């Protein structure tokens, strides 16, 4: 499937392209280009279900004028979590009629997100080897699963090795039965979200999680049908998409978040090949992000004041998105990471790097950020939210920087989400 996105110009006095609506191949319409991208909410608690606190936060975003909301991770297996507070599926989902209470719980979440007409997309995920010890119901010493038994290594040197050993197990290589089980879990999660009234799902194929582990030759050393070539490494996710399409309505969105490649020729071409397979599988949009626990580009240092020319190219992964767009001009691209201003967002759209602008951390400070950027009475120099780096406590100097950086950022902005839920004023990092 290779359907060109349809743009609708709703009645408006704005000349900015950011207010354009975007229609996905499945028929779902985003009323503008701004998408609240996934954030780590850390709110599901011990039951791993949507909580009233989560609903309170999404109630605020639902009033923010977003084109769409993408939730934080919903793990497809409660035994394998990214954090102890992730929402997750507790077991096999056997349909709406047999799981009325479960569907009702998730339907409240969908209603909170979509009560004002904003489409909500659920990010579904399996952490694979990046499942922390103690995160999930499998036990401290039961190994995580992965395409190949390659452990996570955070930082260099002895301290990095010790921290990695404490936090993560050496993963067990997945057998065909494991692959079949996890595929079914992704399908179950997608069907549950469709039955609960969400507008779609996004497969998390970035940030070093399981789908990304299969796609990446550094973490997939298999020589069977799931490894050895770019096409074989994509088989896992392509099969998941095909199985999801069989059970969800035709107008249910199926997107994917994908890591941008390093700009070596071989890696880039392999990623382009894999994107082509995802397009053929019928994805509705592709979100470009980047990084993993070992190399957290998605938590790059935030921007301070810049010149107008530099600010125009503020997105972290814009070069990759621009090149990918040349290969797949009809694919709906969402670019996430680094957008802080109207100027930067307009630049990305006008340069044809993307159709959708993903906004993460600014959404945790200002739930109505799109309203600021879309308000034509606000001058460009004011239509922005500059965020400084989260200050690190003194003791973190003794810990691996690759762990502390993303951990501090996630914890800080997670704290802002709790403030939103309580109706308190949020605070941007001060230094």
Coordinates of C-alpha atoms in Angstrom, one line a residue:
X1 CA 0.0 0.0 0.0
X2 CA 1.4 3.4 -1.0
X3 CA -1.4 6.0 -0.6
X4 CA -0.6 9.7 -0.7
X5 CA -1.8 11.5 2.4
X6 CA -4.7 13.8 1.8
X7 CA -4.6 17.3 3.2
X8 CA -7.8 19.2 4.1
X9 CA -7.6 23.0 4.6
X10 CA -10.2 23.7 7.3
X11 CA -11.6 27.3 7.4
X12 CA -9.0 29.4 9.0
X13 CA -7.2 32.7 8.5
X14 CA -3.8 31.1 9.1
X15 CA -1.3 30.8 6.4
X16 CA 0.9 28.4 8.3
X17 CA 0.8 24.7 7.0
X18 CA 0.8 23.6 10.6
X19 CA -3.0 24.0 10.8
X20 CA -3.6 21.6 7.9
X21 CA -5.5 18.4 8.6
X22 CA -3.9 15.2 7.5
X23 CA -5.8 12.1 6.4
X24 CA -4.2 8.7 6.8
X25 CA -4.6 5.8 4.4
X26 CA -7.0 4.1 6.7
X27 CA -9.3 7.2 6.6
X28 CA -8.5 8.6 10.0
X29 CA -8.1 12.4 10.0
X30 CA -5.8 14.4 12.3
X31 CA -7.3 17.9 12.5
X32 CA -3.8 19.5 12.5
X33 CA -0.2 18.4 12.2
X34 CA 0.7 18.5 15.9
X35 CA 0.9 15.1 17.6
X36 CA 1.5 14.6 21.3
X37 CA 4.2 11.9 21.1
X38 CA 4.7 9.1 23.7
X39 CA 6.0 10.0 27.1
X40 CA 6.9 7.8 30.0
X41 CA 3.9 8.3 32.3
X42 CA 5.0 5.9 35.2
X43 CA 1.4 6.0 36.5
X44 CA -0.1 2.5 36.0
X45 CA 0.9 1.2 39.4
X46 CA 1.0 -2.4 40.6
X47 CA -2.1 -3.5 38.7
X48 CA -0.6 -2.3 35.3
X49 CA -3.9 -0.7 34.2
X50 CA -5.0 2.8 33.3
X51 CA -5.4 4.7 36.6
X52 CA -7.5 7.8 37.4
X53 CA -4.3 9.8 37.5
X54 CA -3.5 8.8 34.0
X55 CA -7.0 9.8 32.9
X56 CA -6.6 13.2 34.6
X57 CA -3.5 13.9 32.5
X58 CA -5.0 12.8 29.3
X59 CA -8.1 14.8 30.0
X60 CA -5.9 17.9 30.0
X61 CA -4.2 16.9 26.7
X62 CA -7.6 16.2 25.2
X63 CA -8.4 19.9 25.6
X64 CA -5.0 21.1 24.2
X65 CA -5.8 21.4 20.5
X66 CA -3.6 18.5 19.4
X67 CA -4.0 16.8 16.0
X68 CA -3.6 13.5 17.8
X69 CA -2.4 12.0 21.1
X70 CA -0.1 9.0 21.3
X71 CA 0.0 7.3 24.6
X72 CA 3.0 6.1 26.5
X73 CA 4.1 2.5 26.3
X74 CA 1.4 -0.2 26.8
X75 CA 3.4 -3.4 27.2
X76 CA 1.9 -6.5 25.5
X77 CA 3.1 -8.9 28.2
X78 CA 2.9 -8.1 31.9
X79 CA 5.9 -10.5 32.5
X80 CA 8.2 -8.2 30.4
X81 CA 7.9 -4.5 31.3
X82 CA 10.1 -1.5 30.6
X83 CA 9.3 0.0 34.0
X84 CA 7.4 -1.4 37.1
X85 CA 4.7 1.1 36.4
X86 CA 3.9 0.3 32.8
X87 CA 0.3 -0.5 31.8
X88 CA 0.2 -4.0 30.3
X89 CA -1.9 -6.9 29.1
X90 CA -2.3 -9.4 31.9
X91 CA -2.9 -12.4 29.6
X92 CA -4.5 -13.6 26.4
X93 CA -7.3 -11.4 25.1
X94 CA -10.2 -13.4 23.9
X95 CA -12.6 -10.8 22.6
X96 CA -15.0 -8.1 23.9
X97 CA -17.8 -10.4 24.9
X98 CA -15.6 -12.4 27.3
X99 CA -13.7 -9.5 28.7
X100 CA -16.3 -6.8 29.4
X101 CA -14.7 -5.4 32.5
X102 CA -11.3 -5.2 30.9
X103 CA -12.7 -3.4 27.8
X104 CA -14.6 -1.0 30.1
X105 CA -11.4 -0.1 31.9
X106 CA -9.5 0.7 28.7
X107 CA -12.6 2.4 27.2
X108 CA -12.4 5.0 30.0
X109 CA -8.9 5.8 28.9
X110 CA -10.0 6.1 25.3
X111 CA -12.8 8.4 26.3
X112 CA -10.6 10.6 28.4
X113 CA -8.3 11.0 25.4
X114 CA -10.9 11.5 22.7
X115 CA -13.7 13.3 24.5
X116 CA -13.1 16.5 22.5
X117 CA -12.6 14.8 19.1
X118 CA -8.8 14.3 19.2
X119 CA -7.8 10.9 17.8
X120 CA -5.8 8.8 20.3
X121 CA -3.2 6.2 19.3
X122 CA -1.9 3.6 21.7
X123 CA 1.8 2.9 21.6
X124 CA 2.2 -0.9 22.1
X125 CA 5.5 -2.3 23.0
X126 CA 7.6 -5.2 24.2
X127 CA 11.0 -4.2 25.8
X128 CA 12.8 -7.5 24.9
X129 CA 16.3 -7.4 26.4
X130 CA 15.6 -3.9 27.8
X131 CA 13.2 -5.2 30.5
X132 CA 14.7 -4.2 33.8
X133 CA 15.1 -6.8 36.6
X134 CA 12.0 -6.6 38.7
X135 CA 9.9 -4.9 36.0
X136 CA 7.3 -7.5 35.3
X137 CA 6.0 -10.7 36.8
X138 CA 8.7 -13.0 35.6
X139 CA 11.0 -12.7 38.6
X140 CA 14.4 -11.1 39.3
X141 CA 16.5 -13.9 37.8
X142 CA 14.3 -15.1 35.0
X143 CA 16.0 -13.8 31.8
X144 CA 14.4 -11.3 29.4
X145 CA 13.9 -12.5 25.8
X146 CA 15.5 -11.1 22.6
X147 CA 16.3 -12.2 19.1
X148 CA 19.8 -13.0 20.2
X149 CA 21.4 -13.4 23.6
X150 CA 23.2 -10.0 23.6
X151 CA 23.0 -8.2 27.0
X152 CA 22.5 -4.5 27.4
X153 CA 25.7 -2.6 28.1
X154 CA 25.3 0.9 29.5
X155 CA 28.5 2.9 29.5
X156 CA 32.1 1.7 29.4
X157 CA 34.5 0.4 32.0
X158 CA 33.9 -1.6 35.2
X159 CA 31.2 0.6 36.7
X160 CA 29.2 0.4 33.5
X161 CA 29.5 -3.4 33.4
X162 CA 28.4 -3.7 37.1
X163 CA 25.4 -1.4 36.6
X164 CA 24.3 -3.3 33.5
X165 CA 24.6 -6.6 35.3
X166 CA 22.5 -5.3 38.2
X167 CA 19.8 -3.8 36.1
X168 CA 19.5 -6.3 33.3
X169 CA 19.6 -10.1 32.7
X170 CA 21.4 -11.7 29.8
X171 CA 18.5 -12.3 27.5
X172 CA 17.4 -15.7 26.3
X173 CA 17.3 -16.2 22.5
X174 CA 13.7 -16.5 21.3
X175 CA 12.6 -19.7 19.8
X176 CA 9.8 -20.0 17.2
X177 CA 7.3 -20.6 20.0
X178 CA 8.4 -17.4 21.7
X179 CA 8.1 -15.4 18.4
X180 CA 4.6 -16.9 17.9
X181 CA 3.5 -16.0 21.4
X182 CA 4.8 -12.4 21.2
X183 CA 3.2 -11.9 17.8
X184 CA -0.1 -13.0 19.3
X185 CA 0.4 -10.7 22.2
X186 CA 0.8 -7.7 19.9
X187 CA -2.3 -8.7 18.0
X188 CA -4.2 -9.1 21.3
X189 CA -3.2 -5.7 22.4
X190 CA -4.2 -4.1 19.1
X191 CA -7.6 -5.8 19.2
X192 CA -8.2 -4.7 22.8
X193 CA -7.5 -1.1 21.9
X194 CA -9.8 -1.3 18.9
X195 CA -12.6 -2.8 21.0
X196 CA -12.0 -0.1 23.6
X197 CA -12.6 2.7 21.2
X198 CA -9.1 4.0 20.5
X199 CA -8.4 5.3 16.9
X200 CA -5.3 3.2 16.4
X201 CA -2.1 1.7 17.6
X202 CA 1.6 2.5 17.1
X203 CA 4.1 -0.3 17.2
X204 CA 7.2 0.7 19.1
X205 CA 10.0 -0.3 16.8
X206 CA 12.5 2.2 18.1
X207 CA 14.6 3.1 21.3
X208 CA 16.1 -0.4 21.5
X209 CA 12.9 -2.3 22.3
X210 CA 12.1 -5.8 20.9
X211 CA 10.9 -4.9 17.4
X212 CA 14.0 -2.6 17.0
X213 CA 16.2 -5.5 18.3
X214 CA 15.0 -7.7 15.5
X215 CA 15.5 -4.9 12.9
X216 CA 19.0 -4.0 14.0
X217 CA 22.0 -6.2 12.9
X218 CA 23.8 -5.3 16.1
X219 CA 21.2 -7.1 18.2
X220 CA 19.9 -9.7 15.8
X221 CA 22.6 -12.3 14.9
X222 CA 20.1 -14.9 13.9
X223 CA 20.7 -17.1 10.8
X224 CA 17.1 -18.4 10.5
X225 CA 14.1 -16.8 8.7
X226 CA 14.3 -13.8 11.2
X227 CA 17.9 -12.8 10.6
X228 CA 20.8 -12.4 8.2
X229 CA 19.4 -9.9 5.8
X230 CA 17.4 -6.6 6.2
X231 CA 14.4 -8.4 4.8
X232 CA 14.6 -11.3 7.2
X233 CA 15.2 -9.0 10.2
X234 CA 12.0 -7.2 9.3
X235 CA 9.9 -10.4 9.1
X236 CA 9.0 -10.3 12.8
X237 CA 7.3 -6.9 12.6
X238 CA 5.9 -7.4 9.1
X239 CA 4.1 -10.5 10.3
X240 CA 2.8 -8.7 13.3
X241 CA 1.3 -5.9 11.1
X242 CA -0.3 -8.5 8.8
X243 CA -1.9 -10.4 11.7
X244 CA -3.2 -7.1 13.3
X245 CA -4.8 -6.1 10.0
X246 CA -6.8 -9.3 10.0
X247 CA -8.6 -8.5 13.2
X248 CA -9.0 -4.8 13.5
X249 CA -11.4 -2.6 11.5
X250 CA -10.2 -1.2 8.2
X251 CA -10.4 2.4 9.6
X252 CA -8.2 1.5 12.6
X253 CA -4.8 3.2 12.3
X254 CA -1.6 1.0 12.5
X255 CA 1.5 3.1 12.7
X256 CA 5.1 2.4 13.7
X257 CA 7.9 4.3 15.5
X258 CA 11.3 3.5 13.9
X259 CA 14.8 4.5 14.7
X260 CA 16.7 6.7 12.3
X261 CA 19.8 5.0 11.0
X262 CA 23.5 6.0 11.4
X263 CA 24.6 7.7 8.2
X264 CA 26.9 5.0 7.0
X265 CA 25.9 3.8 3.6
X266 CA 25.2 0.2 4.5
X267 CA 23.0 1.0 7.5
X268 CA 21.0 3.6 5.7
X269 CA 20.3 1.5 2.7
X270 CA 19.2 -1.4 4.9
X271 CA 16.9 0.8 6.9
X272 CA 15.4 2.1 3.6
X273 CA 14.8 -1.5 2.5
X274 CA 13.0 -2.2 5.8
X275 CA 10.8 0.9 5.5
X276 CA 9.8 -0.3 2.0
X277 CA 8.6 -3.5 3.5
X278 CA 6.6 -1.7 6.2
X279 CA 5.0 0.4 3.5
X280 CA 4.0 -2.7 1.6
X281 CA 2.6 -4.2 4.8
X282 CA 0.2 -1.2 5.0
X283 CA 1.3 1.1 7.7
X284 CA -0.6 4.3 8.1
X285 CA 2.3 6.5 9.3
X286 CA 5.9 6.1 10.3
X287 CA 7.3 8.1 13.2
X288 CA 11.0 8.8 13.0
X289 CA 12.9 8.9 16.3
X290 CA 16.2 7.4 17.5
X291 CA 18.3 6.1 20.3
X292 CA 18.2 3.2 22.9
X293 CA 19.1 2.7 26.5
X294 CA 22.7 2.2 25.4
X295 CA 22.7 5.3 23.2
X296 CA 19.8 7.6 24.3
X297 CA 19.6 10.0 21.4
X298 CA 15.9 10.4 22.1
X299 CA 17.0 12.2 25.3
X300 CA 19.5 14.5 23.7
X301 CA 20.3 17.7 25.5
X302 CA 17.5 20.2 25.1
X303 CA 18.0 23.5 23.3
X304 CA 18.7 26.9 24.7
X305 CA 18.2 30.2 22.7
X306 CA 19.4 29.9 19.1
X307 CA 19.7 32.0 16.0
X308 CA 16.7 31.9 13.7
X309 CA 18.6 29.9 11.1
X310 CA 19.7 27.2 13.6
X311 CA 16.3 27.0 15.2
X312 CA 14.7 26.3 11.9
X313 CA 16.5 22.9 11.8
X314 CA 15.9 22.1 15.5
X315 CA 14.5 18.6 15.0
X316 CA 17.0 15.9 16.1
X317 CA 16.5 13.5 13.2
X318 CA 15.5 15.8 10.3
X319 CA 18.4 14.8 8.0
X320 CA 17.3 11.1 8.1
X321 CA 13.6 12.0 7.6
X322 CA 14.4 14.2 4.7
X323 CA 16.4 11.5 2.9
X324 CA 13.8 8.8 3.7
X325 CA 11.1 11.1 2.3
X326 CA 12.8 11.1 -1.1
X327 CA 12.5 7.3 -1.2
X328 CA 8.9 7.1 0.0
X329 CA 7.2 10.4 -0.9
X330 CA 3.7 9.1 -0.3
X331 CA 4.3 7.7 3.2
X332 CA 2.9 9.8 6.0
X333 CA 6.0 10.7 8.1
X334 CA 5.9 11.9 11.7
X335 CA 9.1 13.5 13.0
X336 CA 9.7 13.5 16.7
X337 CA 12.5 14.9 18.8
X338 CA 13.7 18.5 19.4
X339 CA 10.7 20.6 18.2
X340 CA 10.3 23.6 20.4
X341 CA 9.0 26.3 18.1
X342 CA 6.6 27.3 15.3
X343 CA 9.7 28.2 13.2
X344 CA 11.2 24.7 13.6
X345 CA 7.9 22.9 12.9
X346 CA 7.1 25.0 9.8
X347 CA 10.6 24.5 8.5
X348 CA 10.3 20.7 8.7
X349 CA 6.9 20.7 6.9
X350 CA 7.9 23.2 4.2
X351 CA 11.1 21.3 3.5
X352 CA 8.9 18.2 3.1
X353 CA 10.7 16.3 5.8
X354 CA 7.5 15.2 7.4
X355 CA 3.7 15.5 7.5
X356 CA 3.3 15.3 11.3
X357 CA 5.2 17.1 14.1
X358 CA 5.7 15.0 17.2
X359 CA 6.0 16.9 20.5
X360 CA 7.2 15.2 23.6
X361 CA 8.7 17.1 26.6
X362 CA 7.0 20.4 25.8
X363 CA 3.7 18.7 26.2
X364 CA 4.6 17.9 29.8
X365 CA 5.1 21.6 30.5
X366 CA 2.3 23.0 28.4
X367 CA -0.7 20.7 27.7
X368 CA -2.0 23.3 25.2
X369 CA 1.2 23.9 23.3
X370 CA -0.4 23.5 19.9
X371 CA -2.8 26.4 20.6
X372 CA 0.2 28.7 21.2
X373 CA 1.9 27.6 17.9
X374 CA -1.3 27.8 15.9
X375 CA -2.3 31.2 17.2
X376 CA -1.5 33.7 14.4
X377 CA -1.7 36.6 16.8
X378 CA 1.4 35.3 18.6
X379 CA 4.7 36.3 16.8
X380 CA 7.2 33.7 15.8
X381 CA 9.7 34.7 18.4
X382 CA 7.2 34.1 21.1
X383 CA 5.7 30.9 19.6
X384 CA 8.1 28.6 21.3
X385 CA 9.0 26.8 24.5
X386 CA 12.7 26.6 25.2
X387 CA 13.7 23.8 27.7
X388 CA 17.0 23.7 29.5
X389 CA 18.8 20.5 30.5
X390 CA 17.5 18.9 33.7
X391 CA 20.2 19.5 36.4
X392 CA 22.0 16.4 37.7
X393 CA 22.5 15.8 41.5
X394 CA 26.2 15.7 42.5
X395 CA 26.2 12.0 43.2
X396 CA 25.3 11.1 39.6
X397 CA 28.9 12.0 38.5
X398 CA 29.9 8.5 39.7
X399 CA 27.3 6.7 37.5
X400 CA 27.4 6.1 33.7
X401 CA 26.3 9.2 31.9
X402 CA 24.3 7.3 29.3
X403 CA 22.1 6.0 32.2
X404 CA 21.8 9.2 34.2
X405 CA 20.9 11.5 31.3
X406 CA 17.8 9.8 30.1
X407 CA 16.8 8.7 33.6
X408 CA 16.9 12.2 34.9
X409 CA 14.9 13.6 32.0
X410 CA 12.3 10.9 32.2
X411 CA 11.9 11.3 36.0
X412 CA 11.7 15.1 35.8
X413 CA 9.1 15.2 33.1
X414 CA 7.2 12.3 34.7
X415 CA 7.0 14.5 37.8
X416 CA 5.4 17.3 35.7
X417 CA 2.7 14.9 34.5
X418 CA 1.8 14.3 38.1
X419 CA 1.5 18.0 38.6
X420 CA -0.8 18.2 35.6
X421 CA -3.0 15.5 37.0
X422 CA -3.3 17.4 40.3
X423 CA -4.0 20.7 38.6
X424 CA -0.7 22.2 39.6
X425 CA 1.4 24.6 37.6
X426 CA 4.2 22.8 35.7
X427 CA 7.8 23.9 35.9
X428 CA 10.3 23.9 33.1
X429 CA 13.9 22.9 34.0
X430 CA 15.6 26.0 35.5
X431 CA 19.2 25.4 34.5

